[in-house]
PDB file of C-alpha atoms and ligand atoms in Angstrom:
ATOM      1  CA  MET A   1      27.239 214.780  97.833  1.00  0.00           C
ATOM      2  CA  GLU A   2      28.015 217.199  95.220  1.00  0.00           C
ATOM      3  CA  ASN A   3      30.491 215.572  92.807  1.00  0.00           C
ATOM      4  CA  ILE A   4      32.409 218.052  90.956  1.00  0.00           C
ATOM      5  CA  ARG A   5      35.343 217.912  88.432  1.00  0.00           C
ATOM      6  CA  ILE A   6      35.750 221.513  87.651  1.00  0.00           C
ATOM      7  CA  PRO A   7      38.036 223.646  89.755  1.00  0.00           C
ATOM      8  CA  ARG A   8      36.312 227.049  89.322  1.00  0.00           C
ATOM      9  CA  ILE A   9      33.213 225.436  90.359  1.00  0.00           C
ATOM     10  CA  VAL A  10      34.447 223.941  93.618  1.00  0.00           C
ATOM     11  CA  ARG A  11      35.866 227.376  94.591  1.00  0.00           C
ATOM     12  CA  GLU A  12      32.525 228.742  93.849  1.00  0.00           C
ATOM     13  CA  THR A  13      30.747 226.328  96.050  1.00  0.00           C
ATOM     14  CA  SER A  14      32.996 226.416  98.786  1.00  0.00           C
ATOM     15  CA  ARG A  15      33.059 230.158  98.690  1.00  0.00           C
ATOM     16  CA  ALA A  16      29.054 230.236  98.988  1.00  0.00           C
ATOM     17  CA  HIS A  17      29.545 227.990 101.994  1.00  0.00           C
ATOM     18  CA  ARG A  18      32.153 230.311 103.662  1.00  0.00           C
ATOM     19  CA  LEU A  19      29.854 233.541 102.815  1.00  0.00           C
ATOM     20  CA  LYS A  20      27.057 231.694 104.634  1.00  0.00           C
ATOM     21  CA  GLY A  21      29.101 231.657 107.718  1.00  0.00           C
ATOM     22  CA  ARG A  22      29.996 227.836 107.235  1.00  0.00           C
ATOM     23  CA  SER A  23      33.375 226.481 108.029  1.00  0.00           C
ATOM     24  CA  VAL A  24      35.103 224.637 105.088  1.00  0.00           C
ATOM     25  CA  GLY A  25      37.307 221.214 106.097  1.00  0.00           C
ATOM     26  CA  PHE A  26      39.248 219.961 103.620  1.00  0.00           C
ATOM     27  CA  VAL A  27      40.867 216.355 102.972  1.00  0.00           C
ATOM     28  CA  PRO A  28      43.176 215.865 100.174  1.00  0.00           C
ATOM     29  CA  THR A  29      43.967 212.159  99.180  1.00  0.00           C
ATOM     30  CA  MET A  30      44.691 210.134  95.921  1.00  0.00           C
ATOM     31  CA  GLY A  31      41.925 207.834  96.344  1.00  0.00           C
ATOM     32  CA  SER A  32      41.430 204.214  96.709  1.00  0.00           C
ATOM     33  CA  LEU A  33      40.303 205.135  99.883  1.00  0.00           C
ATOM     34  CA  HIS A  34      40.624 202.977 103.264  1.00  0.00           C
ATOM     35  CA  GLN A  35      39.546 203.369 106.758  1.00  0.00           C
ATOM     36  CA  GLY A  36      42.631 205.660 107.383  1.00  0.00           C
ATOM     37  CA  HIS A  37      41.322 208.226 104.776  1.00  0.00           C
ATOM     38  CA  LEU A  38      37.954 208.085 106.316  1.00  0.00           C
ATOM     39  CA  SER A  39      39.125 208.548 109.592  1.00  0.00           C
ATOM     40  CA  LEU A  40      40.477 212.036 108.469  1.00  0.00           C
ATOM     41  CA  VAL A  41      37.036 212.719 107.010  1.00  0.00           C
ATOM     42  CA  ARG A  42      35.384 211.924 110.463  1.00  0.00           C
ATOM     43  CA  TYR A  43      37.991 214.281 112.083  1.00  0.00           C
ATOM     44  CA  ALA A  44      36.911 217.151 109.565  1.00  0.00           C
ATOM     45  CA  LYS A  45      33.250 216.458 109.935  1.00  0.00           C
ATOM     46  CA  SER A  46      33.531 217.053 113.718  1.00  0.00           C
ATOM     47  CA  GLU A  47      35.318 220.332 113.621  1.00  0.00           C
ATOM     48  CA  ASN A  48      33.599 221.791 110.638  1.00  0.00           C
ATOM     49  CA  ASP A  49      30.283 222.570 109.165  1.00  0.00           C
ATOM     50  CA  VAL A  50      31.233 221.158 105.602  1.00  0.00           C
ATOM     51  CA  VAL A  51      33.754 218.738 104.534  1.00  0.00           C
ATOM     52  CA  VAL A  52      35.580 218.779 100.872  1.00  0.00           C
ATOM     53  CA  VAL A  53      37.528 215.719  99.990  1.00  0.00           C
ATOM     54  CA  SER A  54      39.536 215.608  96.421  1.00  0.00           C
ATOM     55  CA  ILE A  55      40.551 212.394  94.698  1.00  0.00           C
ATOM     56  CA  PHE A  56      43.460 213.412  92.721  1.00  0.00           C
ATOM     57  CA  VAL A  57      46.640 211.193  91.706  1.00  0.00           C
ATOM     58  CA  ASN A  58      49.008 213.500  91.223  1.00  0.00           C
ATOM     59  CA  PRO A  59      51.593 212.806  88.353  1.00  0.00           C
ATOM     60  CA  ALA A  60      53.956 215.469  89.529  1.00  0.00           C
ATOM     61  CA  GLN A  61      54.578 213.769  93.057  1.00  0.00           C
ATOM     62  CA  PHE A  62      55.723 210.589  91.112  1.00  0.00           C
ATOM     63  CA  GLY A  63      59.061 209.713  89.904  1.00  0.00           C
ATOM     64  CA  PRO A  64      59.771 208.722  86.460  1.00  0.00           C
ATOM     65  CA  ASN A  65      60.464 204.831  87.570  1.00  0.00           C
ATOM     66  CA  GLU A  66      57.678 205.061  90.490  1.00  0.00           C
ATOM     67  CA  ASP A  67      53.897 203.767  90.103  1.00  0.00           C
ATOM     68  CA  PHE A  68      51.884 206.416  88.771  1.00  0.00           C
ATOM     69  CA  ALA A  69      50.483 204.266  86.026  1.00  0.00           C
ATOM     70  CA  LYS A  70      49.649 201.234  88.259  1.00  0.00           C
ATOM     71  CA  TYR A  71      48.671 203.417  91.543  1.00  0.00           C
ATOM     72  CA  PRO A  72      45.225 201.939  92.381  1.00  0.00           C
ATOM     73  CA  ARG A  73      42.145 203.851  91.224  1.00  0.00           C
ATOM     74  CA  ASP A  74      38.588 202.956  92.069  1.00  0.00           C
ATOM     75  CA  THR A  75      36.427 206.255  91.911  1.00  0.00           C
ATOM     76  CA  GLU A  76      33.010 204.504  91.858  1.00  0.00           C
ATOM     77  CA  ARG A  77      34.032 202.690  95.133  1.00  0.00           C
ATOM     78  CA  ASP A  78      35.505 205.635  96.552  1.00  0.00           C
ATOM     79  CA  LEU A  79      32.507 207.990  95.915  1.00  0.00           C
ATOM     80  CA  ALA A  80      30.321 205.492  97.814  1.00  0.00           C
ATOM     81  CA  LEU A  81      32.422 205.515 100.803  1.00  0.00           C
ATOM     82  CA  LEU A  82      32.623 209.232 100.813  1.00  0.00           C
ATOM     83  CA  GLU A  83      28.827 209.650 100.227  1.00  0.00           C
ATOM     84  CA  LYS A  84      28.067 206.944 103.073  1.00  0.00           C
ATOM     85  CA  ALA A  85      30.733 208.972 105.470  1.00  0.00           C
ATOM     86  CA  GLY A  86      28.651 212.278 105.094  1.00  0.00           C
ATOM     87  CA  VAL A  87      31.126 214.451 102.803  1.00  0.00           C
ATOM     88  CA  ASP A  88      29.557 217.460 101.154  1.00  0.00           C
ATOM     89  CA  VAL A  89      31.811 217.776  98.277  1.00  0.00           C
ATOM     90  CA  ALA A  90      33.925 215.373  96.045  1.00  0.00           C
ATOM     91  CA  PHE A  91      36.467 217.151  94.157  1.00  0.00           C
ATOM     92  CA  LEU A  92      37.892 214.622  91.327  1.00  0.00           C
ATOM     93  CA  PRO A  93      39.926 217.058  88.925  1.00  0.00           C
ATOM     94  CA  GLN A  94      41.267 215.987  85.725  1.00  0.00           C
ATOM     95  CA  ALA A  95      44.976 216.272  85.447  1.00  0.00           C
ATOM     96  CA  ASP A  96      44.923 218.880  82.810  1.00  0.00           C
ATOM     97  CA  ALA A  97      42.702 221.314  85.167  1.00  0.00           C
ATOM     98  CA  ILE A  98      45.394 221.125  87.474  1.00  0.00           C
ATOM     99  CA  TYR A  99      48.199 221.331  85.177  1.00  0.00           C
ATOM    100  CA  PRO A 100      47.057 223.087  82.000  1.00  0.00           C
ATOM    101  CA  ASP A 101      49.310 223.605  78.971  1.00  0.00           C
ATOM    102  CA  GLY A 102      51.711 226.069  79.959  1.00  0.00           C
ATOM    103  CA  PHE A 103      51.721 225.564  83.666  1.00  0.00           C
ATOM    104  CA  LEU A 104      55.159 226.662  85.109  1.00  0.00           C
ATOM    105  CA  THR A 105      55.209 227.185  88.979  1.00  0.00           C
ATOM    106  CA  GLU A 106      56.858 224.684  91.457  1.00  0.00           C
ATOM    107  CA  ILE A 107      56.505 225.211  95.163  1.00  0.00           C
ATOM    108  CA  ARG A 108      59.554 223.987  96.735  1.00  0.00           C
ATOM    109  CA  ILE A 109      60.147 223.941 100.510  1.00  0.00           C
ATOM    110  CA  ASN A 110      64.033 223.540 100.722  1.00  0.00           C
ATOM    111  CA  ASP A 111      65.837 221.489 102.898  1.00  0.00           C
ATOM    112  CA  ILE A 112      63.353 219.433 104.760  1.00  0.00           C
ATOM    113  CA  SER A 113      61.736 218.098 101.381  1.00  0.00           C
ATOM    114  CA  ASP A 114      65.568 216.770 100.625  1.00  0.00           C
ATOM    115  CA  LYS A 115      65.534 214.434 103.756  1.00  0.00           C
ATOM    116  CA  LEU A 116      64.275 211.049 104.538  1.00  0.00           C
ATOM    117  CA  CYS A 117      61.869 210.015 101.744  1.00  0.00           C
ATOM    118  CA  GLY A 118      63.033 213.101  99.645  1.00  0.00           C
ATOM    119  CA  ALA A 119      66.372 211.758  99.499  1.00  0.00           C
ATOM    120  CA  PHE A 120      64.889 208.478  97.999  1.00  0.00           C
ATOM    121  CA  ARG A 121      62.271 210.474  95.700  1.00  0.00           C
ATOM    122  CA  PRO A 122      63.736 213.455  94.368  1.00  0.00           C
ATOM    123  CA  GLY A 123      61.151 215.917  93.586  1.00  0.00           C
ATOM    124  CA  HIS A 124      58.469 214.070  95.425  1.00  0.00           C
ATOM    125  CA  PHE A 125      57.753 216.846  98.141  1.00  0.00           C
ATOM    126  CA  SER A 126      57.789 219.916  95.379  1.00  0.00           C
ATOM    127  CA  GLY A 127      55.147 217.740  93.523  1.00  0.00           C
ATOM    128  CA  VAL A 128      53.331 217.298  96.966  1.00  0.00           C
ATOM    129  CA  SER A 129      53.403 220.997  97.814  1.00  0.00           C
ATOM    130  CA  THR A 130      52.702 222.571  94.592  1.00  0.00           C
ATOM    131  CA  VAL A 131      49.468 220.625  94.071  1.00  0.00           C
ATOM    132  CA  VAL A 132      48.372 221.214  97.738  1.00  0.00           C
ATOM    133  CA  ASN A 133      49.131 224.855  97.622  1.00  0.00           C
ATOM    134  CA  LYS A 134      46.813 224.752  94.218  1.00  0.00           C
ATOM    135  CA  LEU A 135      44.361 222.469  95.825  1.00  0.00           C
ATOM    136  CA  PHE A 136      44.206 225.034  99.202  1.00  0.00           C
ATOM    137  CA  ASN A 137      43.686 227.581  96.621  1.00  0.00           C
ATOM    138  CA  ILE A 138      40.891 226.452  94.881  1.00  0.00           C
ATOM    139  CA  VAL A 139      38.909 225.146  98.017  1.00  0.00           C
ATOM    140  CA  ARG A 140      40.161 228.006 100.618  1.00  0.00           C
ATOM    141  CA  PRO A 141      39.622 225.689 103.838  1.00  0.00           C
ATOM    142  CA  ASP A 142      39.426 227.018 107.097  1.00  0.00           C
ATOM    143  CA  ARG A 143      41.156 223.495 108.394  1.00  0.00           C
ATOM    144  CA  ALA A 144      42.948 220.774 106.052  1.00  0.00           C
ATOM    145  CA  TYR A 145      43.405 217.226 107.579  1.00  0.00           C
ATOM    146  CA  PHE A 146      46.641 215.069 106.997  1.00  0.00           C
ATOM    147  CA  GLY A 147      47.668 211.572 108.399  1.00  0.00           C
ATOM    148  CA  GLN A 148      50.733 211.197 110.660  1.00  0.00           C
ATOM    149  CA  LYS A 149      51.400 207.848 108.635  1.00  0.00           C
ATOM    150  CA  ASP A 150      53.131 210.752 105.957  1.00  0.00           C
ATOM    151  CA  TYR A 151      54.898 212.399 108.873  1.00  0.00           C
ATOM    152  CA  GLN A 152      57.443 214.043 106.342  1.00  0.00           C
ATOM    153  CA  GLN A 153      54.475 215.350 104.231  1.00  0.00           C
ATOM    154  CA  ALA A 154      52.602 216.957 107.010  1.00  0.00           C
ATOM    155  CA  VAL A 155      55.953 218.615 108.144  1.00  0.00           C
ATOM    156  CA  VAL A 156      56.525 219.876 104.546  1.00  0.00           C
ATOM    157  CA  ILE A 157      52.815 221.171 104.606  1.00  0.00           C
ATOM    158  CA  ARG A 158      52.946 222.821 107.843  1.00  0.00           C
ATOM    159  CA  LYS A 159      56.339 224.848 106.664  1.00  0.00           C
ATOM    160  CA  MET A 160      54.705 225.787 103.598  1.00  0.00           C
ATOM    161  CA  ALA A 161      51.792 227.216 105.400  1.00  0.00           C
ATOM    162  CA  GLU A 162      53.637 228.967 107.997  1.00  0.00           C
ATOM    163  CA  ASP A 163      56.443 230.285 105.270  1.00  0.00           C
ATOM    164  CA  LEU A 164      53.387 231.353 102.941  1.00  0.00           C
ATOM    165  CA  ASN A 165      51.370 233.048 105.415  1.00  0.00           C
ATOM    166  CA  MET A 166      48.325 230.895 104.557  1.00  0.00           C
ATOM    167  CA  ASP A 167      45.378 231.342 106.892  1.00  0.00           C
ATOM    168  CA  ILE A 168      44.698 227.480 107.355  1.00  0.00           C
ATOM    169  CA  GLU A 169      44.560 225.455 110.167  1.00  0.00           C
ATOM    170  CA  LEU A 170      46.446 222.092 109.499  1.00  0.00           C
ATOM    171  CA  VAL A 171      45.306 219.171 111.491  1.00  0.00           C
ATOM    172  CA  VAL A 172      47.921 215.546 111.755  1.00  0.00           C
ATOM    173  CA  CYS A 173      45.574 212.745 112.711  1.00  0.00           C
ATOM    174  CA  PRO A 174      46.904 209.493 113.840  1.00  0.00           C
ATOM    175  CA  THR A 175      47.527 206.541 111.820  1.00  0.00           C
ATOM    176  CA  LEU A 176      45.245 203.801 111.182  1.00  0.00           C
ATOM    177  CA  ARG A 177      46.285 200.335 111.453  1.00  0.00           C
ATOM    178  CA  GLU A 178      45.198 196.838 110.641  1.00  0.00           C
ATOM    179  CA  LYS A 179      45.029 194.156 113.327  1.00  0.00           C
ATOM    180  CA  ASP A 180      48.265 193.157 112.855  1.00  0.00           C
ATOM    181  CA  GLY A 181      49.731 196.688 113.379  1.00  0.00           C
ATOM    182  CA  VAL A 182      50.196 197.210 109.561  1.00  0.00           C
ATOM    183  CA  ALA A 183      49.686 200.990 108.584  1.00  0.00           C
ATOM    184  CA  MET A 184      46.777 201.152 106.461  1.00  0.00           C
ATOM    185  CA  SER A 185      47.674 202.208 102.907  1.00  0.00           C
ATOM    186  CA  SER A 186      46.391 202.354  99.229  1.00  0.00           C
ATOM    187  CA  ARG A 187      50.063 200.663  98.330  1.00  0.00           C
ATOM    188  CA  ASN A 188      49.181 197.722 100.449  1.00  0.00           C
ATOM    189  CA  ALA A 189      47.385 196.422  97.344  1.00  0.00           C
ATOM    190  CA  TYR A 190      50.625 195.888  95.795  1.00  0.00           C
ATOM    191  CA  LEU A 191      51.391 193.470  98.356  1.00  0.00           C
ATOM    192  CA  ASP A 192      50.936 189.319  97.938  1.00  0.00           C
ATOM    193  CA  LYS A 193      50.380 187.052 100.865  1.00  0.00           C
ATOM    194  CA  ALA A 194      53.824 186.423 101.998  1.00  0.00           C
ATOM    195  CA  GLU A 195      54.990 190.072 101.640  1.00  0.00           C
ATOM    196  CA  ARG A 196      51.650 191.258 103.460  1.00  0.00           C
ATOM    197  CA  ALA A 197      52.398 189.116 106.174  1.00  0.00           C
ATOM    198  CA  ALA A 198      56.259 190.317 106.274  1.00  0.00           C
ATOM    199  CA  ALA A 199      54.991 193.908 105.778  1.00  0.00           C
ATOM    200  CA  THR A 200      54.598 193.652 109.810  1.00  0.00           C
ATOM    201  CA  VAL A 201      58.077 194.319 110.044  1.00  0.00           C
ATOM    202  CA  LEU A 202      57.901 197.954 109.980  1.00  0.00           C
ATOM    203  CA  PHE A 203      55.415 197.786 113.155  1.00  0.00           C
ATOM    204  CA  ARG A 204      57.385 194.992 114.899  1.00  0.00           C
ATOM    205  CA  ALA A 205      60.785 197.258 114.325  1.00  0.00           C
ATOM    206  CA  LEU A 206      58.885 200.603 115.718  1.00  0.00           C
ATOM    207  CA  THR A 207      57.214 199.062 118.692  1.00  0.00           C
ATOM    208  CA  GLU A 208      60.478 197.327 119.683  1.00  0.00           C
ATOM    209  CA  ALA A 209      62.449 200.529 119.294  1.00  0.00           C
ATOM    210  CA  ALA A 210      59.630 202.205 121.412  1.00  0.00           C
ATOM    211  CA  SER A 211      59.825 199.924 124.262  1.00  0.00           C
ATOM    212  CA  ALA A 212      63.457 199.848 124.029  1.00  0.00           C
ATOM    213  CA  ILE A 213      63.419 203.460 124.824  1.00  0.00           C
ATOM    214  CA  ARG A 214      61.383 203.521 127.286  1.00  0.00           C
ATOM    215  CA  GLN A 215      62.758 200.973 129.450  1.00  0.00           C
ATOM    216  CA  GLY A 216      66.017 203.450 129.059  1.00  0.00           C
ATOM    217  CA  GLY A 217      69.787 202.736 129.190  1.00  0.00           C
ATOM    218  CA  THR A 218      69.422 203.072 124.972  1.00  0.00           C
ATOM    219  CA  THR A 219      71.038 206.046 122.667  1.00  0.00           C
ATOM    220  CA  PRO A 220      69.265 206.807 119.145  1.00  0.00           C
ATOM    221  CA  LEU A 221      72.458 205.220 117.843  1.00  0.00           C
ATOM    222  CA  SER A 222      71.788 201.880 119.634  1.00  0.00           C
ATOM    223  CA  VAL A 223      68.060 202.077 118.664  1.00  0.00           C
ATOM    224  CA  THR A 224      68.833 202.516 115.110  1.00  0.00           C
ATOM    225  CA  LYS A 225      70.785 199.638 114.724  1.00  0.00           C
ATOM    226  CA  MET A 226      68.355 197.531 116.503  1.00  0.00           C
ATOM    227  CA  MET A 227      65.740 198.617 114.390  1.00  0.00           C
ATOM    228  CA  HIS A 228      67.996 197.733 111.140  1.00  0.00           C
ATOM    229  CA  GLU A 229      68.601 194.191 112.978  1.00  0.00           C
ATOM    230  CA  VAL A 230      64.907 193.715 112.984  1.00  0.00           C
ATOM    231  CA  LEU A 231      64.233 194.819 109.717  1.00  0.00           C
ATOM    232  CA  ALA A 232      67.315 192.670 108.111  1.00  0.00           C
ATOM    233  CA  ALA A 233      66.016 189.796 109.954  1.00  0.00           C
ATOM    234  CA  GLU A 234      63.021 189.727 107.305  1.00  0.00           C
ATOM    235  CA  PRO A 235      63.885 187.867 104.264  1.00  0.00           C
ATOM    236  CA  LEU A 236      61.326 189.529 102.089  1.00  0.00           C
ATOM    237  CA  VAL A 237      62.670 193.053 102.748  1.00  0.00           C
ATOM    238  CA  THR A 238      64.497 194.002  99.396  1.00  0.00           C
ATOM    239  CA  GLU A 239      65.766 197.372 100.441  1.00  0.00           C
ATOM    240  CA  VAL A 240      66.048 199.514 103.684  1.00  0.00           C
ATOM    241  CA  GLN A 241      65.947 203.066 102.613  1.00  0.00           C
ATOM    242  CA  TYR A 242      66.075 204.247 106.061  1.00  0.00           C
ATOM    243  CA  ALA A 243      65.089 203.538 109.693  1.00  0.00           C
ATOM    244  CA  GLY A 244      66.298 205.474 112.950  1.00  0.00           C
ATOM    245  CA  VAL A 245      65.307 207.960 115.208  1.00  0.00           C
ATOM    246  CA  TYR A 246      64.883 211.814 113.672  1.00  0.00           C
ATOM    247  CA  ASP A 247      64.167 215.084 115.028  1.00  0.00           C
ATOM    248  CA  ILE A 248      60.629 216.029 114.699  1.00  0.00           C
ATOM    249  CA  ARG A 249      61.211 219.309 113.139  1.00  0.00           C
ATOM    250  CA  THR A 250      64.248 219.339 111.245  1.00  0.00           C
ATOM    251  CA  LEU A 251      63.991 215.467 110.564  1.00  0.00           C
ATOM    252  CA  ASP A 252      67.805 214.944 110.996  1.00  0.00           C
ATOM    253  CA  ALA A 253      69.252 211.598 112.695  1.00  0.00           C
ATOM    254  CA  LEU A 254      69.227 212.554 116.350  1.00  0.00           C
ATOM    255  CA  THR A 255      72.430 211.698 118.348  1.00  0.00           C
ATOM    256  CA  GLU A 256      70.843 212.189 121.642  1.00  0.00           C
ATOM    257  CA  PHE A 257      67.017 211.641 122.554  1.00  0.00           C
ATOM    258  CA  GLN A 258      64.781 214.901 123.125  1.00  0.00           C
ATOM    259  CA  ARG A 259      61.453 215.262 124.620  1.00  0.00           C
ATOM    260  CA  ALA A 260      59.642 214.283 121.444  1.00  0.00           C
ATOM    261  CA  ASN A 261      61.454 212.020 118.874  1.00  0.00           C
ATOM    262  CA  LEU A 262      60.262 210.291 115.486  1.00  0.00           C
ATOM    263  CA  LEU A 263      60.851 206.842 114.899  1.00  0.00           C
ATOM    264  CA  ALA A 264      60.566 206.637 110.972  1.00  0.00           C
ATOM    265  CA  ILE A 265      60.977 203.700 108.553  1.00  0.00           C
ATOM    266  CA  ALA A 266      61.155 203.182 104.690  1.00  0.00           C
ATOM    267  CA  LEU A 267      61.654 199.924 103.031  1.00  0.00           C
ATOM    268  CA  LYS A 268      60.834 198.251  99.794  1.00  0.00           C
ATOM    269  CA  LEU A 269      59.031 194.505  99.945  1.00  0.00           C
ATOM    270  CA  GLY A 270      59.275 193.426  96.439  1.00  0.00           C
ATOM    271  CA  THR A 271      58.294 195.969  94.372  1.00  0.00           C
ATOM    272  CA  ALA A 272      56.192 197.639  97.042  1.00  0.00           C
ATOM    273  CA  ARG A 273      57.614 200.839  98.782  1.00  0.00           C
ATOM    274  CA  LEU A 274      56.122 200.987 102.691  1.00  0.00           C
ATOM    275  CA  ILE A 275      56.805 203.985 105.100  1.00  0.00           C
ATOM    276  CA  ASP A 276      55.877 203.762 108.731  1.00  0.00           C
ATOM    277  CA  ASN A 277      56.443 206.006 111.792  1.00  0.00           C
ATOM    278  CA  MET A 278      55.742 206.643 115.662  1.00  0.00           C
ATOM    279  CA  LEU A 279      56.420 209.640 117.719  1.00  0.00           C
ATOM    280  CA  ILE A 280      57.832 208.737 121.129  1.00  0.00           C
ATOM    281  CA  GLU A 281      57.532 211.406 124.004  1.00  0.00           C
ATOM    282  CA  LEU A 282      60.103 210.927 126.839  1.00  0.00           C
ATOM    283  CA  GLN A 283      60.237 212.331 130.302  1.00  0.00           C
ATOM    284  CA  THR A 284      62.841 215.357 130.329  1.00  0.00           C
ATOM    285  CA  GLU A 285      65.248 213.379 132.722  1.00  0.00           C
ATOM    286  CA  GLN A 286      65.397 210.394 129.938  1.00  0.00           C
ATOM    287  CA  SER A 287      66.023 213.023 127.092  1.00  0.00           C
ATOM    288  CA  GLY A 288      69.338 214.908 126.378  1.00  0.00           C
ATOM    289  CA  LYS A 289      67.137 218.284 126.214  1.00  0.00           C
TER     290      LYS A 289
HETATM  291  P1  AMP B   1      47.264 209.517 100.080  1.00  0.00           P
HETATM  292  O1  AMP B   1      45.600 208.906  99.521  1.00  0.00           O
HETATM  293  O2  AMP B   1      47.689 208.091 100.423  1.00  0.00           O
HETATM  294  O3  AMP B   1      48.055 210.767  99.615  1.00  0.00           O
HETATM  295  O4  AMP B   1      46.763 209.891 101.814  1.00  0.00           O
HETATM  296  C1  AMP B   1      45.844 211.040 101.769  1.00  0.00           C
HETATM  297  C2  AMP B   1      46.045 211.399 103.211  1.00  0.00           C
HETATM  298  O5  AMP B   1      45.471 210.195 103.994  1.00  0.00           O
HETATM  299  C3  AMP B   1      47.055 211.672 103.690  1.00  0.00           C
HETATM  300  O6  AMP B   1      47.012 212.611 104.643  1.00  0.00           O
HETATM  301  C4  AMP B   1      47.790 210.752 104.395  1.00  0.00           C
HETATM  302  O7  AMP B   1      48.482 210.917 105.414  1.00  0.00           O
HETATM  303  C5  AMP B   1      46.347 210.043 104.967  1.00  0.00           C
HETATM  304  N1  AMP B   1      46.653 208.888 105.415  1.00  0.00           N
HETATM  305  C6  AMP B   1      46.948 207.872 104.477  1.00  0.00           C
HETATM  306  N2  AMP B   1      46.978 206.500 105.236  1.00  0.00           N
HETATM  307  C7  AMP B   1      46.585 206.685 106.603  1.00  0.00           C
HETATM  308  C8  AMP B   1      46.495 205.923 107.818  1.00  0.00           C
HETATM  309  N3  AMP B   1      46.687 204.622 107.772  1.00  0.00           N
HETATM  310  N4  AMP B   1      46.038 206.499 108.738  1.00  0.00           N
HETATM  311  C9  AMP B   1      45.851 207.789 108.535  1.00  0.00           C
HETATM  312  N5  AMP B   1      45.720 208.834 107.703  1.00  0.00           N
HETATM  313  C10 AMP B   1      46.245 208.243 106.697  1.00  0.00           C
END
């Protein structure tokens, strides 16, 4: 595995592979890697000749009162995991290589960046789309891999790629979960033992909502109410930012079920902010459309 810090060298390495007719798969991450990240690497390896993984804790996507400074970092462990997973290039840029003095550009995908998580994290998705755009321009991958865990992020990046005519295939991979259903996340490291046990409430609210929907006789409104009740019953939840049933593309709250429906939750458990989601596909007769 090549371990590269300088964007120009990653660009040249990736270009050399492409010139030899090799396809390049790319997995952007913020490090502190877990099995969820490694599953994206496996998808990338199965579909490409060469796999590039970036590790960059992007300051531009953290708000002033968010966890940038304490975000877990363990580069040595991450590199060992990537090497073992058969990654070809690990790209670990320094912040000033990505945002040199005088950097002025911001990529903003309107509307969908302001909903759900965007409403609680102003500027977050501009930070994400700007850095992903830069990473795409450096790596120039054929395919890029994202997790469904960050569903809104995948929607925003897909829209950016479409609107800006990017010639990159985006692949959204399923959420990997712990045995008790909790979605794997680097931020789970913030949870103490009691909070970690309480974190199952997200998966519980999602699965209970999903089975209620499948049984029929519900509306998005009644399912939303039910999700809030499940979350409210967990005393360690300090804030429910959103929970409900949303349009898979516009991310607006639904009043009628559609063929595909997004169930999504964001909440705070102690100081940790956790998100999770599930896609529910319905037969046409159950959905309004
Ligand atoms: P992060 O390092 O949190 O920025 O995540 C890097 C990529 O891994 C993103 O595309 C995430 O959606 C994805 N990811 C994070 N957690 C999981 C998970 N539990 N299962 C699958 N993919 C994930």
